[in-house]
Short mmCIF file of C-alpha atoms in Angstrom, two decimals:
data_model
loop_
_atom_site.label_atom_id
_atom_site.label_comp_id
_atom_site.label_asym_id
_atom_site.label_seq_id
_atom_site.Cartn_x
_atom_site.Cartn_y
_atom_site.Cartn_z
CA UNK A 1 121.58 99.12 88.42
CA UNK A 2 121.01 99.86 92.08
CA UNK A 3 119.56 97.26 94.41
CA UNK A 4 115.87 96.71 93.96
CA UNK A 5 113.72 97.85 96.90
CA UNK A 6 110.19 96.68 97.29
CA UNK A 7 107.64 97.53 99.99
CA UNK A 8 105.07 94.82 100.77
CA UNK A 9 101.82 96.12 102.33
CA UNK A 10 99.58 93.89 104.40
CA UNK A 11 96.39 94.64 106.28
CA UNK A 12 96.19 91.40 108.18
CA UNK A 13 92.91 90.40 106.51
CA UNK A 14 93.78 86.77 105.87
CA UNK A 15 96.24 84.15 107.06
CA UNK A 16 96.81 83.05 103.42
CA UNK A 17 97.97 86.55 102.27
CA UNK A 18 100.22 86.82 105.30
CA UNK A 19 101.83 83.40 104.75
CA UNK A 20 102.30 84.26 101.12
CA UNK A 21 104.04 87.48 101.90
CA UNK A 22 106.33 85.73 104.33
CA UNK A 23 107.25 83.25 101.69
CA UNK A 24 107.67 85.90 98.99
CA UNK A 25 109.78 88.06 101.26
CA UNK A 26 112.13 85.26 102.19
CA UNK A 27 112.55 84.43 98.48
CA UNK A 28 113.15 88.02 97.43
CA UNK A 29 115.68 88.72 100.14
CA UNK A 30 117.57 85.51 99.17
CA UNK A 31 117.81 86.94 95.71
CA UNK A 32 119.33 90.22 96.89
CA UNK A 33 116.22 92.29 96.97
CA UNK A 34 115.73 94.89 99.77
CA UNK A 35 112.32 94.24 101.23
CA UNK A 36 110.31 96.34 103.67
CA UNK A 37 107.06 94.86 105.06
CA UNK A 38 104.45 97.24 106.28
CA UNK A 39 101.77 95.58 108.42
CA UNK A 40 100.08 95.53 111.85
CA UNK A 41 102.65 94.86 114.51
CA UNK A 42 101.09 91.57 115.58
CA UNK A 43 101.76 90.04 112.21
CA UNK A 44 105.54 90.11 112.66
CA UNK A 45 105.12 88.14 115.86
CA UNK A 46 103.06 85.61 113.98
CA UNK A 47 105.07 85.41 110.79
CA UNK A 48 108.52 86.70 111.70
CA UNK A 49 109.16 88.93 108.61
CA UNK A 50 112.31 90.20 110.44
CA UNK A 51 113.57 86.66 110.48
CA UNK A 52 113.71 86.65 106.63
CA UNK A 53 116.15 89.56 106.56
CA UNK A 54 113.49 92.12 105.67
CA UNK A 55 112.86 95.45 107.30
CA UNK A 56 109.58 95.61 109.22
CA UNK A 57 107.49 98.74 109.76
CA UNK A 58 104.47 98.36 112.08
CA UNK A 59 101.51 100.15 110.39
CA UNK A 60 98.08 99.71 112.11
CA UNK A 61 95.07 98.38 110.24
CA UNK A 62 93.66 101.96 109.77
CA UNK A 63 93.47 104.59 107.11
CA UNK A 64 93.91 107.63 109.37
CA UNK A 65 96.54 110.31 108.57
CA UNK A 66 99.13 108.85 110.90
CA UNK A 67 98.99 105.39 109.42
CA UNK A 68 98.99 106.70 105.84
CA UNK A 69 101.83 109.08 106.64
CA UNK A 70 104.03 106.27 107.99
CA UNK A 71 103.22 104.14 104.87
CA UNK A 72 104.03 107.13 102.61
CA UNK A 73 107.49 107.53 104.15
CA UNK A 74 108.23 103.77 103.74
CA UNK A 75 107.19 103.91 100.07
CA UNK A 76 109.15 107.01 99.21
CA UNK A 77 112.36 105.05 98.54
CA UNK A 78 110.79 102.02 96.93
CA UNK A 79 111.09 100.94 93.26
CA UNK A 80 107.93 98.88 93.49
CA UNK A 81 105.10 98.83 96.12
CA UNK A 82 103.20 95.51 96.35
CA UNK A 83 99.85 95.55 98.27
CA UNK A 84 98.07 92.41 99.36
CA UNK A 85 94.26 92.48 99.74
CA UNK A 86 91.71 95.27 99.13
CA UNK A 87 92.19 97.26 102.27
CA UNK A 88 95.95 97.19 102.07
CA UNK A 89 95.65 98.24 98.44
CA UNK A 90 93.39 101.23 99.30
CA UNK A 91 95.96 102.43 101.91
CA UNK A 92 98.86 101.95 99.39
CA UNK A 93 97.03 104.08 96.83
CA UNK A 94 96.46 106.82 99.41
CA UNK A 95 100.03 106.69 100.57
CA UNK A 96 101.50 106.87 97.10
CA UNK A 97 99.40 109.85 96.04
CA UNK A 98 101.36 111.44 93.15
CA UNK A 99 104.54 109.52 93.66
CA UNK A 100 105.81 107.89 90.47
CA UNK A 101 106.25 104.40 92.06
CA UNK A 102 104.66 101.43 90.29
CA UNK A 103 102.03 99.63 92.37
CA UNK A 104 101.36 95.93 92.12
CA UNK A 105 98.13 94.60 93.81
CA UNK A 106 97.41 91.01 94.57
CA UNK A 107 93.83 89.98 95.14
CA UNK A 108 93.92 86.81 97.29
CA UNK A 109 90.19 86.42 97.90
CA UNK A 110 86.89 88.04 97.34
CA UNK A 111 85.60 90.73 99.78
CA UNK A 112 82.00 89.78 100.72
CA UNK A 113 79.52 92.73 101.17
CA UNK A 114 76.02 93.64 100.22
CA UNK A 115 73.88 96.77 100.05
CA UNK A 116 75.68 100.03 100.79
CA UNK A 117 78.76 98.17 102.07
CA UNK A 118 78.82 96.29 98.76
CA UNK A 119 78.72 99.47 96.70
CA UNK A 120 81.59 100.80 98.66
CA UNK A 121 83.58 97.68 98.11
CA UNK A 122 83.06 97.96 94.35
CA UNK A 123 84.19 101.57 94.42
CA UNK A 124 87.29 100.56 96.46
CA UNK A 125 88.00 97.83 93.90
CA UNK A 126 87.72 100.18 90.94
CA UNK A 127 89.90 102.79 92.60
CA UNK A 128 92.76 100.41 93.40
CA UNK A 129 92.91 98.38 90.23
CA UNK A 130 92.89 101.46 88.11
CA UNK A 131 95.77 102.87 90.11
CA UNK A 132 97.77 99.65 89.88
CA UNK A 133 100.32 99.02 87.17
CA UNK A 134 99.65 95.23 87.49
CA UNK A 135 96.91 93.31 89.24
CA UNK A 136 97.66 89.70 90.14
CA UNK A 137 94.68 87.51 90.86
CA UNK A 138 95.12 84.16 92.63
CA UNK A 139 92.36 82.62 90.51
CA UNK A 140 90.90 83.11 87.01
CA UNK A 141 87.66 84.49 88.52
CA UNK A 142 89.61 87.21 90.40
CA UNK A 143 91.55 88.11 87.26
CA UNK A 144 88.26 88.53 85.31
CA UNK A 145 86.81 90.60 88.14
CA UNK A 146 89.74 92.95 88.14
CA UNK A 147 89.44 93.43 84.40
CA UNK A 148 85.70 94.23 84.82
CA UNK A 149 86.62 96.86 87.40
CA UNK A 150 88.94 98.57 84.93
CA UNK A 151 92.42 97.06 85.55
CA UNK A 152 94.94 98.05 82.91
CA UNK A 153 96.89 94.81 83.27
CA UNK A 154 95.41 91.89 85.20
CA UNK A 155 97.21 88.51 85.27
CA UNK A 156 96.94 85.19 86.96
CA UNK A 157 99.27 85.06 89.85
CA UNK A 158 98.60 81.82 91.72
CA UNK A 159 100.38 82.00 95.06
CA UNK A 160 102.11 79.01 96.84
CA UNK A 161 101.96 78.83 100.55
CA UNK A 162 104.86 76.92 102.29
CA UNK A 163 104.46 73.15 101.85
CA UNK A 164 103.46 71.41 105.12
CA UNK A 165 105.74 68.88 106.80
CA UNK A 166 104.72 65.59 105.32
CA UNK A 167 106.69 63.56 107.80
CA UNK A 168 103.96 63.59 110.60
CA UNK A 169 104.33 60.12 111.98
CA UNK A 170 101.71 57.80 113.29
CA UNK A 171 102.61 58.63 116.86
CA UNK A 172 101.95 62.30 116.38
CA UNK A 173 98.69 61.52 114.58
CA UNK A 174 97.68 59.20 117.32
CA UNK A 175 98.58 61.81 119.97
CA UNK A 176 96.34 64.34 118.08
CA UNK A 177 93.52 61.95 117.90
CA UNK A 178 93.86 61.05 121.53
CA UNK A 179 93.83 64.78 122.58
CA UNK A 180 90.65 65.29 120.57
CA UNK A 181 88.89 62.07 121.89
CA UNK A 182 88.73 60.56 118.48
CA UNK A 183 90.62 57.23 118.89
CA UNK A 184 87.55 55.09 118.29
CA UNK A 185 85.60 57.35 115.87
CA UNK A 186 86.16 59.11 112.62
CA UNK A 187 87.87 62.53 112.78
CA UNK A 188 86.82 65.38 110.49
CA UNK A 189 88.91 68.50 110.27
CA UNK A 190 88.09 72.15 109.23
CA UNK A 191 90.39 75.06 109.49
CA UNK A 192 89.74 78.77 109.15
CA UNK A 193 88.47 82.00 110.86
CA UNK A 194 85.08 81.71 112.47
CA UNK A 195 83.37 84.18 110.16
CA UNK A 196 80.06 84.06 108.31
CA UNK A 197 81.50 83.45 104.85
CA UNK A 198 83.25 80.36 106.00
CA UNK A 199 80.12 78.31 105.96
CA UNK A 200 80.22 76.92 109.48
CA UNK A 201 76.47 77.25 109.87
CA UNK A 202 76.05 74.68 107.04
CA UNK A 203 78.76 72.63 108.55
CA UNK A 204 76.88 72.40 111.85
CA UNK A 205 73.73 71.51 109.98
CA UNK A 206 75.65 68.55 108.37
CA UNK A 207 77.07 67.47 111.70
CA UNK A 208 73.56 66.95 112.99
CA UNK A 209 73.01 64.46 110.26
CA UNK A 210 76.32 62.67 111.16
CA UNK A 211 74.74 61.88 114.59
CA UNK A 212 73.07 58.94 112.77
CA UNK A 213 76.44 57.26 112.48
CA UNK A 214 77.63 54.78 115.12
CA UNK A 215 80.03 56.07 116.28
CA UNK A 216 79.32 59.62 115.20
CA UNK A 217 82.38 61.31 113.60
CA UNK A 218 83.95 64.18 115.56
CA UNK A 219 84.34 67.46 113.68
CA UNK A 220 87.18 69.61 114.96
CA UNK A 221 87.49 73.22 113.80
CA UNK A 222 90.78 75.12 114.24
CA UNK A 223 90.40 78.91 114.06
CA UNK A 224 89.11 81.94 115.91
CA UNK A 225 86.59 84.65 114.97
CA UNK A 226 83.53 86.65 115.93
CA UNK A 227 81.17 83.66 115.35
CA UNK A 228 82.69 81.55 118.04
CA UNK A 229 80.33 82.27 120.86
CA UNK A 230 77.27 81.76 118.58
CA UNK A 231 78.61 78.53 117.13
CA UNK A 232 79.39 77.23 120.61
CA UNK A 233 75.95 78.02 121.89
CA UNK A 234 74.44 75.99 118.93
CA UNK A 235 76.89 73.09 119.53
CA UNK A 236 75.93 72.95 123.20
CA UNK A 237 72.17 73.36 122.59
CA UNK A 238 71.93 70.70 119.96
CA UNK A 239 74.46 68.30 121.32
CA UNK A 240 76.50 68.29 118.14
CA UNK A 241 79.75 66.24 117.82
CA UNK A 242 81.78 69.32 117.20
CA UNK A 243 84.79 70.76 119.03
CA UNK A 244 86.01 74.40 118.40
CA UNK A 245 89.81 74.34 119.03
CA UNK A 246 90.58 78.03 118.79
CA UNK A 247 93.80 79.14 117.12
CA UNK A 248 96.36 76.31 116.86
CA UNK A 249 99.97 76.09 115.89
CA UNK A 250 99.76 72.38 115.18
CA UNK A 251 97.28 72.39 112.33
CA UNK A 252 99.41 70.12 110.16
CA UNK A 253 99.48 67.38 112.79
CA UNK A 254 95.75 67.66 113.33
CA UNK A 255 95.02 67.69 109.60
CA UNK A 256 97.39 64.70 109.09
CA UNK A 257 95.44 62.76 111.78
CA UNK A 258 91.99 63.37 110.05
CA UNK A 259 90.07 60.99 108.03
CA UNK A 260 88.48 63.71 105.93
CA UNK A 261 89.04 67.52 105.65
CA UNK A 262 86.18 69.72 105.09
CA UNK A 263 86.01 73.17 103.41
CA UNK A 264 82.49 74.60 103.51
CA UNK A 265 83.25 78.28 102.44
CA UNK A 266 80.99 80.53 100.37
CA UNK A 267 84.10 81.59 98.33
CA UNK A 268 87.73 80.70 98.16
CA UNK A 269 90.48 81.23 95.76
CA UNK A 270 93.57 79.05 96.63
CA UNK A 271 92.46 78.03 100.12
CA UNK A 272 95.42 77.08 102.41
CA UNK A 273 93.38 74.16 103.88
CA UNK A 274 92.78 72.67 100.44
CA UNK A 275 96.42 73.01 99.50
CA UNK A 276 97.67 71.52 102.74
CA UNK A 277 95.03 68.62 102.76
CA UNK A 278 95.98 67.58 99.18
CA UNK A 279 99.71 67.77 99.85
CA UNK A 280 99.30 65.56 102.95
CA UNK A 281 97.07 63.16 101.13
CA UNK A 282 93.95 63.89 103.29
CA UNK A 283 90.70 63.37 101.40
CA UNK A 284 88.94 66.67 100.95
CA UNK A 285 85.24 67.61 100.66
CA UNK A 286 84.88 71.27 99.58
CA UNK A 287 82.29 73.64 98.10
CA UNK A 288 82.52 74.16 94.38
CA UNK A 289 83.08 77.91 94.67
CA UNK A 290 85.52 80.51 93.38
CA UNK A 291 88.92 79.06 92.51
CA UNK A 292 88.40 75.78 94.38
CA UNK A 293 87.55 73.64 91.30
CA UNK A 294 90.49 75.17 89.42
CA UNK A 295 92.82 74.41 92.35
CA UNK A 296 91.84 70.80 93.14
CA UNK A 297 90.77 69.39 89.74
CA UNK A 298 89.41 65.85 90.33
CA UNK A 299 91.32 65.34 93.55
CA UNK A 300 88.40 66.34 95.93
CA UNK A 301 84.72 65.80 96.37
CA UNK A 302 82.94 69.05 95.48
CA UNK A 303 79.50 70.03 96.76
CA UNK A 304 77.27 73.14 96.31
CA UNK A 305 77.74 75.92 98.85
CA UNK A 306 75.08 76.00 101.62
CA UNK A 307 73.75 72.45 100.95
CA UNK A 308 74.12 70.63 104.28
CA UNK A 309 72.53 67.52 102.86
CA UNK A 310 74.97 67.20 100.01
CA UNK A 311 77.93 67.98 102.33
CA UNK A 312 76.89 65.39 104.90
CA UNK A 313 76.26 62.81 102.16
CA UNK A 314 79.68 63.27 100.64
CA UNK A 315 81.46 62.97 103.92
CA UNK A 316 79.44 59.93 104.89
CA UNK A 317 80.16 58.24 101.58
CA UNK A 318 83.89 58.79 102.07
CA UNK A 319 83.90 57.44 105.57
CA UNK A 320 82.11 54.33 104.35
CA UNK A 321 84.56 53.73 101.45
CA UNK A 322 88.23 53.45 102.37
CA UNK A 323 89.24 52.66 98.76
CA UNK A 324 87.73 55.98 97.62
CA UNK A 325 89.68 57.77 100.42
CA UNK A 326 92.92 56.12 99.32
CA UNK A 327 92.24 57.14 95.62
CA UNK A 328 91.60 60.75 96.63
CA UNK A 329 94.70 60.75 98.80
CA UNK A 330 96.81 59.67 95.74
CA UNK A 331 94.99 62.10 93.37
CA UNK A 332 95.59 64.89 95.80
CA UNK A 333 99.33 64.37 95.93
CA UNK A 334 99.44 64.28 92.10
CA UNK A 335 97.36 67.47 91.85
CA UNK A 336 99.54 69.34 94.38
CA UNK A 337 102.63 68.42 92.29
CA UNK A 338 101.14 70.55 89.41
CA UNK A 339 101.01 73.71 91.53
CA UNK A 340 103.75 76.32 91.30
CA UNK A 341 106.51 75.98 93.88
CA UNK A 342 107.52 78.88 96.19
CA UNK A 343 110.59 79.45 94.04
CA UNK A 344 108.43 79.65 90.93
CA UNK A 345 106.08 82.04 92.58
CA UNK A 346 108.85 84.28 93.71
CA UNK A 347 110.44 84.20 90.20
CA UNK A 348 107.08 85.19 88.67
CA UNK A 349 106.65 88.22 90.96
CA UNK A 350 110.29 89.24 90.62
CA UNK A 351 109.93 89.22 86.81
CA UNK A 352 106.87 91.57 87.21
CA UNK A 353 108.94 93.92 89.42
CA UNK A 354 111.84 93.97 86.84
CA UNK A 355 109.39 94.62 84.04
CA UNK A 356 107.92 97.59 85.92
CA UNK A 357 111.20 99.02 87.07
CA UNK A 358 112.47 99.06 83.58
CA UNK A 359 109.39 100.98 82.39
CA UNK A 360 109.53 103.68 85.10
#
């Protein structure tokens, strides 16, 4: 049998999907698979797909004829095309047209939209899952959603992002706390794009309640996005104990230095922050949404989405209870040990490819 060639299609919609494709690509190449990654050019700078031994074709985050034509040429010689995220899946369907190449789609997260935009999203979901040979959902909820949209074959495909370094020493953690000005006060850490569905408005509401503490904990947020200016104006106007750090390449060290990690999102599947916090043994307070309860089990404190009082109370209770923080840290490491490894994730995906290749 000739060498398997797969094309991985990314739209750059989420850091989690990009990190997964980087991990998946490295594992496939190591197993002798020829991989072409089609994604916006800046993603190769951030994730170094070429460094895995894959081919990289820059394809802009557009659906115009030029972008679709470039993608069509890349897919022409593929045995399997694998698209990650809704927009990448739509472009893959357009590019494949009538080509008899099996399409695998992975849904990493839920696309949030209402009104006319919501109706368009539902139409796009139906179009892509019905064109796909297999849909992999990173949570049970996403698998159920794909089936409701008409998927012929939808399966649970939990992804594993690369495990963080767990050898961050006290000196590095102390340096991170000193840089943030949190040597003599608790440090809370949130990570993620500054977008509406991330729940940062609720998090700022909670931070106002933490002003009652003496000293007030510092909330540090690593990430960039369109809400940055609005969030900063509110922080300044209300004198909130919050620092927006922008995009950082030392998130692991920052997270390891934190007393508590906070995930206030409206919806998540397998949130990278949750995975990294539990692996590092950092106590996590998260919203009980999407795939989060399935991911963390009893190893985190879960609160309703949008409830600033519940969020603030859960964090305050942890800060006042070192024994509970230690118990959550240990429970987090145990829970993380139950997740699929990168090798297991690659093996599962490769088995899907082999199954499809044999049937076409």
